[in-house]
Tab-separated table of C-alpha atoms and ligand atoms in Angstrom:
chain	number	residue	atom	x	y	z
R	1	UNK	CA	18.240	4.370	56.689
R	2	UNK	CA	15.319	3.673	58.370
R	3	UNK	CA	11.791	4.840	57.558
R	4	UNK	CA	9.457	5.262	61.153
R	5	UNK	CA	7.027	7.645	60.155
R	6	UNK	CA	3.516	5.368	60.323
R	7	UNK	CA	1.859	7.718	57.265
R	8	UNK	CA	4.521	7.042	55.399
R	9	UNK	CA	4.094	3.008	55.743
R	10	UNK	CA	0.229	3.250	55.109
R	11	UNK	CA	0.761	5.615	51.873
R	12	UNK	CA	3.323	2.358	50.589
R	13	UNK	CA	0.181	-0.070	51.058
R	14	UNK	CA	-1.624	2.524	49.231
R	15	UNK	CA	0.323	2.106	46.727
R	16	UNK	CA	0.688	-1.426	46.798
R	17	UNK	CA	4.357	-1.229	48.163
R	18	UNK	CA	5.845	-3.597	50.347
R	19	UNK	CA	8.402	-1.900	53.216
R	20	UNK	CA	11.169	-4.373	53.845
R	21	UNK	CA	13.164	-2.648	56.844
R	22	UNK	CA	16.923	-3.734	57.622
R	23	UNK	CA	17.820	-5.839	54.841
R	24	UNK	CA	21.315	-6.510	54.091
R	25	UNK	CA	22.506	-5.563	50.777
R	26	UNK	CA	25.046	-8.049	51.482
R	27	UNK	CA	22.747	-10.532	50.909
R	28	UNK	CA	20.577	-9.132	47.659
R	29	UNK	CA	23.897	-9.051	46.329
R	30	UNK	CA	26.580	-11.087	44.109
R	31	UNK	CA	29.676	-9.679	45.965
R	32	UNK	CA	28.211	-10.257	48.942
R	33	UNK	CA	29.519	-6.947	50.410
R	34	UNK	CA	27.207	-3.792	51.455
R	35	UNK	CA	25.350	-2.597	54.673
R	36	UNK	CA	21.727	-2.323	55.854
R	37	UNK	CA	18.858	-0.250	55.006
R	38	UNK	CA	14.847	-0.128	54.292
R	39	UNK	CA	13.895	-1.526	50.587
R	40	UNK	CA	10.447	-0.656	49.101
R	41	UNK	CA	9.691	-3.643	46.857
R	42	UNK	CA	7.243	-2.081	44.358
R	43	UNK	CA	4.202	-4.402	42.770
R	44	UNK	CA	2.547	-1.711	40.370
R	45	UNK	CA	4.156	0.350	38.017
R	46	UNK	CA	2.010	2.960	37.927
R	47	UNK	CA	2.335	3.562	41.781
R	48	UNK	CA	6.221	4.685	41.004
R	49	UNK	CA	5.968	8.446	40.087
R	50	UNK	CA	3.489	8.686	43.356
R	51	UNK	CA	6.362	6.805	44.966
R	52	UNK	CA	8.761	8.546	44.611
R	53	UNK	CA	6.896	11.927	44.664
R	54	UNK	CA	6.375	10.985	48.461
R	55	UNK	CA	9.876	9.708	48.990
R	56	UNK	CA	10.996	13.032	47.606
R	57	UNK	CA	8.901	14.988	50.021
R	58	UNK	CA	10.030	13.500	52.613
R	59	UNK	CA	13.739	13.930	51.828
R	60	UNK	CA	14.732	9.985	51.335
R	61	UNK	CA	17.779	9.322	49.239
R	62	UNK	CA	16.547	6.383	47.408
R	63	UNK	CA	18.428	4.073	44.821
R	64	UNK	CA	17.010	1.587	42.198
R	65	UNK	CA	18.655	-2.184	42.924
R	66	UNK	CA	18.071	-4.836	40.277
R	67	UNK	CA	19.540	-8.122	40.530
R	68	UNK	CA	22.551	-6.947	42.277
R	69	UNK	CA	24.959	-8.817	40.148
R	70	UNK	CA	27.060	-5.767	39.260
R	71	UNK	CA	27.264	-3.891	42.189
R	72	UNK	CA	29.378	-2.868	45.097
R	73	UNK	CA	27.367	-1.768	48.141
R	74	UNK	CA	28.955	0.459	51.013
R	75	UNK	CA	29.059	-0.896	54.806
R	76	UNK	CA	26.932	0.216	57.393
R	77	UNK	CA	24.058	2.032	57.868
R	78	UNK	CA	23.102	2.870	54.059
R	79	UNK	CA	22.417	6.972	53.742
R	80	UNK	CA	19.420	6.304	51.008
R	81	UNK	CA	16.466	3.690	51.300
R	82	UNK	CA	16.502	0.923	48.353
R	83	UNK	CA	13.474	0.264	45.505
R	84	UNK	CA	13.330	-2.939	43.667
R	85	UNK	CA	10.360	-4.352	41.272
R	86	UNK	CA	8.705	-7.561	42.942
R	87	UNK	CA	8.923	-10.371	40.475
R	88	UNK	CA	5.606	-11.023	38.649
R	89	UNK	CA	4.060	-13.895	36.655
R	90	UNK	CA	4.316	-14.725	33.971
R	91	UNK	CA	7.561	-12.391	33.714
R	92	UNK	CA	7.884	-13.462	30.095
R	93	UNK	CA	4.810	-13.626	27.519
R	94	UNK	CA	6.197	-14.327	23.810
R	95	UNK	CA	4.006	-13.643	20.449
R	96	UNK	CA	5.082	-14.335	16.763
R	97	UNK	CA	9.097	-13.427	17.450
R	98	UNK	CA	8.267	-10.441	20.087
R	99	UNK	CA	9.350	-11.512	23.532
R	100	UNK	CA	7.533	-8.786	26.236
R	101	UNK	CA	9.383	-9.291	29.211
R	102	UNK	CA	9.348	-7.440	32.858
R	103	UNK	CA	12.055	-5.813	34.035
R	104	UNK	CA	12.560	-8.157	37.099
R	105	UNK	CA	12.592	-11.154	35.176
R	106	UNK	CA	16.181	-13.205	35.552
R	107	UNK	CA	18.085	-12.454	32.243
R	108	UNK	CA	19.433	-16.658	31.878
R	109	UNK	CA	15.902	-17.958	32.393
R	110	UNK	CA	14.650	-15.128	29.545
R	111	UNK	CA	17.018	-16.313	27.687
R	112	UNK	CA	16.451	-19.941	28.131
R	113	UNK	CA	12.386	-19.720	28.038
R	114	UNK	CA	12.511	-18.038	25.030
R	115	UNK	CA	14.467	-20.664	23.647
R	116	UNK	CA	11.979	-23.169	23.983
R	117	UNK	CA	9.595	-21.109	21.906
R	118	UNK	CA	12.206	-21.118	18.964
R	119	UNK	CA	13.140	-17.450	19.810
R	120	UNK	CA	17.387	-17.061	19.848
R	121	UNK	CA	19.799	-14.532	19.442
R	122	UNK	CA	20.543	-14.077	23.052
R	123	UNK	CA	22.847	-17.909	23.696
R	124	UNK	CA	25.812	-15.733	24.626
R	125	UNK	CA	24.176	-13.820	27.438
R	126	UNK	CA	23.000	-17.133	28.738
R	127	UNK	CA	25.648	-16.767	31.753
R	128	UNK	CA	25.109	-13.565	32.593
R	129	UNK	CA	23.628	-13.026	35.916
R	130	UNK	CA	21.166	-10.874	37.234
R	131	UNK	CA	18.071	-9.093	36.044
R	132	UNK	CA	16.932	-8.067	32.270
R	133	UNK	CA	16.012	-4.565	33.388
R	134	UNK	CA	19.576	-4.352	35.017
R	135	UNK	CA	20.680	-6.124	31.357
R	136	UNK	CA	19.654	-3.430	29.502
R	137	UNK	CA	20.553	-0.433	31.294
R	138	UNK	CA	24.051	-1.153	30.787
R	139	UNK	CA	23.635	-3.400	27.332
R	140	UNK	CA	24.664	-6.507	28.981
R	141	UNK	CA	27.092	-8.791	26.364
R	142	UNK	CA	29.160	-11.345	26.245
R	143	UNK	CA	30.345	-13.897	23.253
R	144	UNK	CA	29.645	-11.164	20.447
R	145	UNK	CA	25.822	-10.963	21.884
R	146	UNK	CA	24.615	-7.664	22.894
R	147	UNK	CA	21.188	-7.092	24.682
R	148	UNK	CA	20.702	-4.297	23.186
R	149	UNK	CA	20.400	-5.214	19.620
R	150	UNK	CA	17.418	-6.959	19.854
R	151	UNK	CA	15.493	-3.950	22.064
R	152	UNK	CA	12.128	-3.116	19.917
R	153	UNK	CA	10.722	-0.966	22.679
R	154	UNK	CA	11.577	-0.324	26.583
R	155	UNK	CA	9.129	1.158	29.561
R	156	UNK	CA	10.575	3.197	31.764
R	157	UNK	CA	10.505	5.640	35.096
R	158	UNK	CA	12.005	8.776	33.410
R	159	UNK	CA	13.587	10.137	36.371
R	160	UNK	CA	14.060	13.601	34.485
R	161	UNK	CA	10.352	14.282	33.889
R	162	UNK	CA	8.904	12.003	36.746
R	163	UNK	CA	6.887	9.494	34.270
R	164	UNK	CA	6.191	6.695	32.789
R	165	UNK	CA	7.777	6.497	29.141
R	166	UNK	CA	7.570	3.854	26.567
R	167	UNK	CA	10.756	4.203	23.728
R	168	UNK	CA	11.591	3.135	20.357
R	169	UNK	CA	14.499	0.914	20.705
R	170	UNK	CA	15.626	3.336	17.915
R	171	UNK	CA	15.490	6.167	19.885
R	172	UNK	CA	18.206	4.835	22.368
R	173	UNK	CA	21.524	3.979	21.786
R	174	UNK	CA	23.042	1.211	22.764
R	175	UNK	CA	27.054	0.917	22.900
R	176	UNK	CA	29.741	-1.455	24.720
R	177	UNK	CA	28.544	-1.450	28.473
R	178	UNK	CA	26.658	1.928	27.925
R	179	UNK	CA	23.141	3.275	27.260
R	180	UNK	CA	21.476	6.795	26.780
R	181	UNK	CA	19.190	6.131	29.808
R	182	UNK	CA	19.796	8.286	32.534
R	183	UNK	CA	21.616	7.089	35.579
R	184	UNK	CA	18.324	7.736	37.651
R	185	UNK	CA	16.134	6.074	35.003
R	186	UNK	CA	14.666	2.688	36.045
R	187	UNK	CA	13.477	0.039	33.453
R	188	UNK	CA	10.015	-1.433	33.827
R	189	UNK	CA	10.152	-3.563	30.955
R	190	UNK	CA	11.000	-4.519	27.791
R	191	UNK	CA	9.799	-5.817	24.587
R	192	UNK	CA	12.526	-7.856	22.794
R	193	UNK	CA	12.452	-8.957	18.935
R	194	UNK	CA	14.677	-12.172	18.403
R	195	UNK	CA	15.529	-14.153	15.210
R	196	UNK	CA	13.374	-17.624	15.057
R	197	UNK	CA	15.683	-20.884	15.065
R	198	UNK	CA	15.370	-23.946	15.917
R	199	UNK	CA	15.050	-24.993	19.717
R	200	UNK	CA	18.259	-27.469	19.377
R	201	UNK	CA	20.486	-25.095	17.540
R	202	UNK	CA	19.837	-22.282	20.122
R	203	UNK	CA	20.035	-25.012	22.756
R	204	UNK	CA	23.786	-25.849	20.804
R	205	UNK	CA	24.656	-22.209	20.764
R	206	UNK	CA	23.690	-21.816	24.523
R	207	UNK	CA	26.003	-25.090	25.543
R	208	UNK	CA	29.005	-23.525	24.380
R	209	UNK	CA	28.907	-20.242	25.631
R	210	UNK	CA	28.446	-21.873	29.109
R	211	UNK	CA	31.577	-23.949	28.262
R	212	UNK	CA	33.389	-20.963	27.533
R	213	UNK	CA	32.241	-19.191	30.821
R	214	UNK	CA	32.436	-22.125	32.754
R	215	UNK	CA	36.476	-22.411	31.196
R	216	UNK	CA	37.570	-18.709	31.835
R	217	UNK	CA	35.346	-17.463	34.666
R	218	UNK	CA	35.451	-17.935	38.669
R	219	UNK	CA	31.883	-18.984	38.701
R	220	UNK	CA	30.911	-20.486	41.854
R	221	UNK	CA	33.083	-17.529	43.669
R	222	UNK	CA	31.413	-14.200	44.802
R	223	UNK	CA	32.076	-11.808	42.072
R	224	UNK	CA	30.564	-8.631	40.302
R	225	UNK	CA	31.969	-10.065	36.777
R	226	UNK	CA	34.365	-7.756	35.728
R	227	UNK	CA	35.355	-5.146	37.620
R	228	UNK	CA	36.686	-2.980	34.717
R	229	UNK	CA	35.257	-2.244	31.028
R	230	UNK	CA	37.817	-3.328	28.262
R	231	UNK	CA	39.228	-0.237	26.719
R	232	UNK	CA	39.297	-0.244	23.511
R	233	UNK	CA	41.314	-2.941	21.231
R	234	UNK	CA	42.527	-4.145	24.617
R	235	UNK	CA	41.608	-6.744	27.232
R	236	UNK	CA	41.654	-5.639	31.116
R	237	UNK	CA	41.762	-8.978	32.259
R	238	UNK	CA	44.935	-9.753	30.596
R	239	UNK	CA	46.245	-6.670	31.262
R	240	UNK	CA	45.808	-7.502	35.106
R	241	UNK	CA	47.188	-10.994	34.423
R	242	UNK	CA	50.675	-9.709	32.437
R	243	UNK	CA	51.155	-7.805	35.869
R	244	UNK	CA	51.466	-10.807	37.890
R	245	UNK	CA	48.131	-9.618	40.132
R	246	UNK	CA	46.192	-12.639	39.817
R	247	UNK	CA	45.721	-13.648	43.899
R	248	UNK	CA	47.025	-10.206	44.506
R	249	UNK	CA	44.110	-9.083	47.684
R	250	UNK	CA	43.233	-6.566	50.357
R	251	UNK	CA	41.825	-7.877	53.329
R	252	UNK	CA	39.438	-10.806	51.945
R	253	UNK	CA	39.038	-8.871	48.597
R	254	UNK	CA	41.192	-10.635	46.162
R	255	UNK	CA	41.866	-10.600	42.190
R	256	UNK	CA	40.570	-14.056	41.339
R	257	UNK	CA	43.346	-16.554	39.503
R	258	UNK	CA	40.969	-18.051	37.282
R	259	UNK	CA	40.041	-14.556	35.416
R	260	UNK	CA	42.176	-11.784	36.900
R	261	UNK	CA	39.367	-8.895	35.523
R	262	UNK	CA	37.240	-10.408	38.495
R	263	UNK	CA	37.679	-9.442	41.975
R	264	UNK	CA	36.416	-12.058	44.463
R	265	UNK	CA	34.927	-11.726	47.772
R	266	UNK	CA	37.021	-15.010	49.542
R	267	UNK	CA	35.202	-14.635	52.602
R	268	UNK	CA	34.293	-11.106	54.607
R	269	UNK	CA	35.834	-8.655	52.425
R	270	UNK	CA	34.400	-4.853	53.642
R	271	UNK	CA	33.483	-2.514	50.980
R	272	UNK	CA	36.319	-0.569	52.098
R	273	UNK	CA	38.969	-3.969	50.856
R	274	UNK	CA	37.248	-4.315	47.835
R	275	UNK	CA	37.722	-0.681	46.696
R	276	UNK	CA	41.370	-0.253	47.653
R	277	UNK	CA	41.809	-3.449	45.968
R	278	UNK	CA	40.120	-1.846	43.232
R	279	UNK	CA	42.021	1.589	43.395
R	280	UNK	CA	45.432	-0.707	43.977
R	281	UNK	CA	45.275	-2.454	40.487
R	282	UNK	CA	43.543	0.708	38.678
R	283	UNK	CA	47.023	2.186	39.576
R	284	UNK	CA	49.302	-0.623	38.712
R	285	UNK	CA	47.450	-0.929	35.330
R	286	UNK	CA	47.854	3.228	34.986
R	287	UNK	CA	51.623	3.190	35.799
R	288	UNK	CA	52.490	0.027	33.685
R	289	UNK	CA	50.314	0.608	30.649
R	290	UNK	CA	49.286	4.616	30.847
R	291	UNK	CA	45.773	3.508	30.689
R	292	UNK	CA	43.034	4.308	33.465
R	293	UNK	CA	40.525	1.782	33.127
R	294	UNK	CA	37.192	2.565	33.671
R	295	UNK	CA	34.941	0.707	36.374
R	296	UNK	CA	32.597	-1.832	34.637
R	297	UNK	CA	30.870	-2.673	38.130
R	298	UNK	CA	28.370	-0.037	39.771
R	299	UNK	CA	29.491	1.518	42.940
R	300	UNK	CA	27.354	2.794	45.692
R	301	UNK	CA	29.495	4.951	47.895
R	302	UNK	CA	27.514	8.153	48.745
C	1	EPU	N1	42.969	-13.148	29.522
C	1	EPU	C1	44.146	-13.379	30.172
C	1	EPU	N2	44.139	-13.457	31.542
C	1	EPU	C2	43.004	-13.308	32.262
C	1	EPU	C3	41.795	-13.066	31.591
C	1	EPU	C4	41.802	-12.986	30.200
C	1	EPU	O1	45.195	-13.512	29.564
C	1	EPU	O2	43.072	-13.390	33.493
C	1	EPU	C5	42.972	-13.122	28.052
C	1	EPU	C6	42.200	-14.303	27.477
C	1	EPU	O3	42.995	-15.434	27.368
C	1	EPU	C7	41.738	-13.763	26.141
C	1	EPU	C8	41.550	-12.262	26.405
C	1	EPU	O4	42.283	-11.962	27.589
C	1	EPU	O5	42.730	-13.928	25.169
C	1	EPU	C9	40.088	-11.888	26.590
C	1	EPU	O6	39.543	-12.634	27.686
C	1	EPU	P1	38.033	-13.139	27.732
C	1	EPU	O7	37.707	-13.880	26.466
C	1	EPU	O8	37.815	-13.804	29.026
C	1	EPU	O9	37.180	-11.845	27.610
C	1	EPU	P2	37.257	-10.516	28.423
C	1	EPU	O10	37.520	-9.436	27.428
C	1	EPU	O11	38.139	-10.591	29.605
C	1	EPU	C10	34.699	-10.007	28.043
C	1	EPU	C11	33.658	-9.398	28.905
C	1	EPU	C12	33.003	-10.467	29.770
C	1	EPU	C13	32.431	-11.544	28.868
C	1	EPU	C14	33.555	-12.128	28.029
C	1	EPU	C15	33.072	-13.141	27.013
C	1	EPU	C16	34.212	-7.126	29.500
C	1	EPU	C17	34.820	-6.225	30.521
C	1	EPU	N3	34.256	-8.416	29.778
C	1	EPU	O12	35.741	-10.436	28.930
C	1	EPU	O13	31.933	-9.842	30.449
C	1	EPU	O14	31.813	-12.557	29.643
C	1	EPU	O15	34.194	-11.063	27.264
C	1	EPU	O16	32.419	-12.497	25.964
C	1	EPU	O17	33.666	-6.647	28.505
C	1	EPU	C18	31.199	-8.768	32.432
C	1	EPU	O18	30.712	-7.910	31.694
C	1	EPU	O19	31.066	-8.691	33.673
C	1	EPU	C19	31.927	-9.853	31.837
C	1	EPU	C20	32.500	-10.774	32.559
């Protein structure tokens, strides 16, 4: 989607906005799959409700993209304009044990910075990719560490009432790959309230989670992690692997053989290979086991 209309671009440097036309999702994002279409890459918080009050009355779609580590993209010529937070600096500011962090800040160099400043908790999320807004929408964990136990108090965009919010970390609730934020809610930022230990020990803790990841996951590859949530008492990635589908593809979309809960992109898969690759082992997994797994990774198809 394109955006022409030359009030429209002056009201975004109003507000501080900066129009990025024609970029390729493709390329803001881990599968490295998705089309083209007009990002907004906002610098202010405040300028969002006005933001998106003017997308709004202009009739543009508009999604919220964070690091794009756990996201499929549709090809083509995207139906909805994209809005990301511009990085800022510092991203992370730390006092006593309270770590106040921005949204856009990378999750693994949170995690490591705070580290330094004898703040841990978070060594199992140390792999993770992508943003900590895009952490804590969907309670990021890995390695018995959740993101969203440590959550004192989260800004938001509440989509719902078209403001800024600032909650309680008690008033949301935080389960396995699933928050009570709205799907149209976008996090601004966060502050975070981790145990003090000693730099080396987290530093320890930190070294063999990567060991682990670096052991059981196609890292280097392009991947959304897993494609599927566990269900419960039950691993999807070995459910996939009892099947025989690890290598099984579509097109250039292929389960990887390292870790066969993540679907690799092994050179120019289309959106369209990585879904009926998606769909195929969904149904294997359905027939074999009676389960229907539910999708871990976000999908923009509409
Ligand atoms: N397994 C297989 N074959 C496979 C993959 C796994 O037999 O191809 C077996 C393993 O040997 C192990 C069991 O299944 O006995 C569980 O595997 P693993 O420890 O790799 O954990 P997982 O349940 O597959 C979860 C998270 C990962 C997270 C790891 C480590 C989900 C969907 N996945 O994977 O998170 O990194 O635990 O804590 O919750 C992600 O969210 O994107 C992600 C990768």
């Amino acid at each position: 989607m394109r955006i022409e209309d030359p009030k429209l671009l002056t009201a975004f440097q109003e507000l501080d906005v900066e129009w990025k036309p024609a970029m390729s999702l493709a390329e803001l994002t881990y599968l490295g799959i998705g089309g083209t279409t007009d990002l907004l890459s906002i610098r202010r918080h405040d300028a969002i409700p006005d933001l998106l009050n003017l997308l709004d009355g202009h009739g543009i779609p508009h999604k919220f993209l964070g690091g794009g580590s756990n996201l499929l993209v549709i090809d083509g010529d995207l139906p909805f304009v994209v809005l990301q937070l511009a990085s800022c600096d510092p991203d992370v500011v730390i006092e006593g044990n309270i770590a106040s962090v921005d949204a856009a800040a990378d999750l693994g160099r949170t995690v490591t910075f705070c580290a330094k400043h004898n703040l841990g908790g978070m060594e199992g999320l140390i792999g993770v990719p992508g943003t900590v807004g895009g952490a804590l929408r969907m309670n990021a964990g890995a390695y018995g560490t959740q993101i969203g136990s440590y959550v004192r108090e989260v800004k938001l965009y509440r989509a719902a009432d078209r403001r800024l919010e600032t909650l309680h970390g008690k008033q949301i609730s935080f389960e396995y790959r699933h928050t009570s934020f709205a799907p149209d809610d976008m996090m601004l930022s966060v502050k975070l309230e981790l145990p003090c230990k000693p730099y080396p020990e987290i530093l320890q803790g930190i070294r063999i989670c990567n060991e682990k990841r670096r052991a059981s996951q196609p890292l280097g590859q392009k991947s959304a992690g897993c494609i599927f949530k566990n269900p419960p008492g039950a691993s999807a990635g070995r459910m996939i692997d009892e099947l025989g589908l690890k290598g099984f593809a579509v097109g250039d979309a292929r389960v990887s053989d390292r870790h066969a809960n993540f679907f690799i992109n092994a050179g120019h898969a289309s959106a369209a290979d990585m879904l009926a690759l998606i769909a195929g082992v969904r149904e294997r997994v359905r027939g074999a086991y009676g389960v229907t797994l539910e999708y871990e990774v976000v999908v923009w198809n509409v």
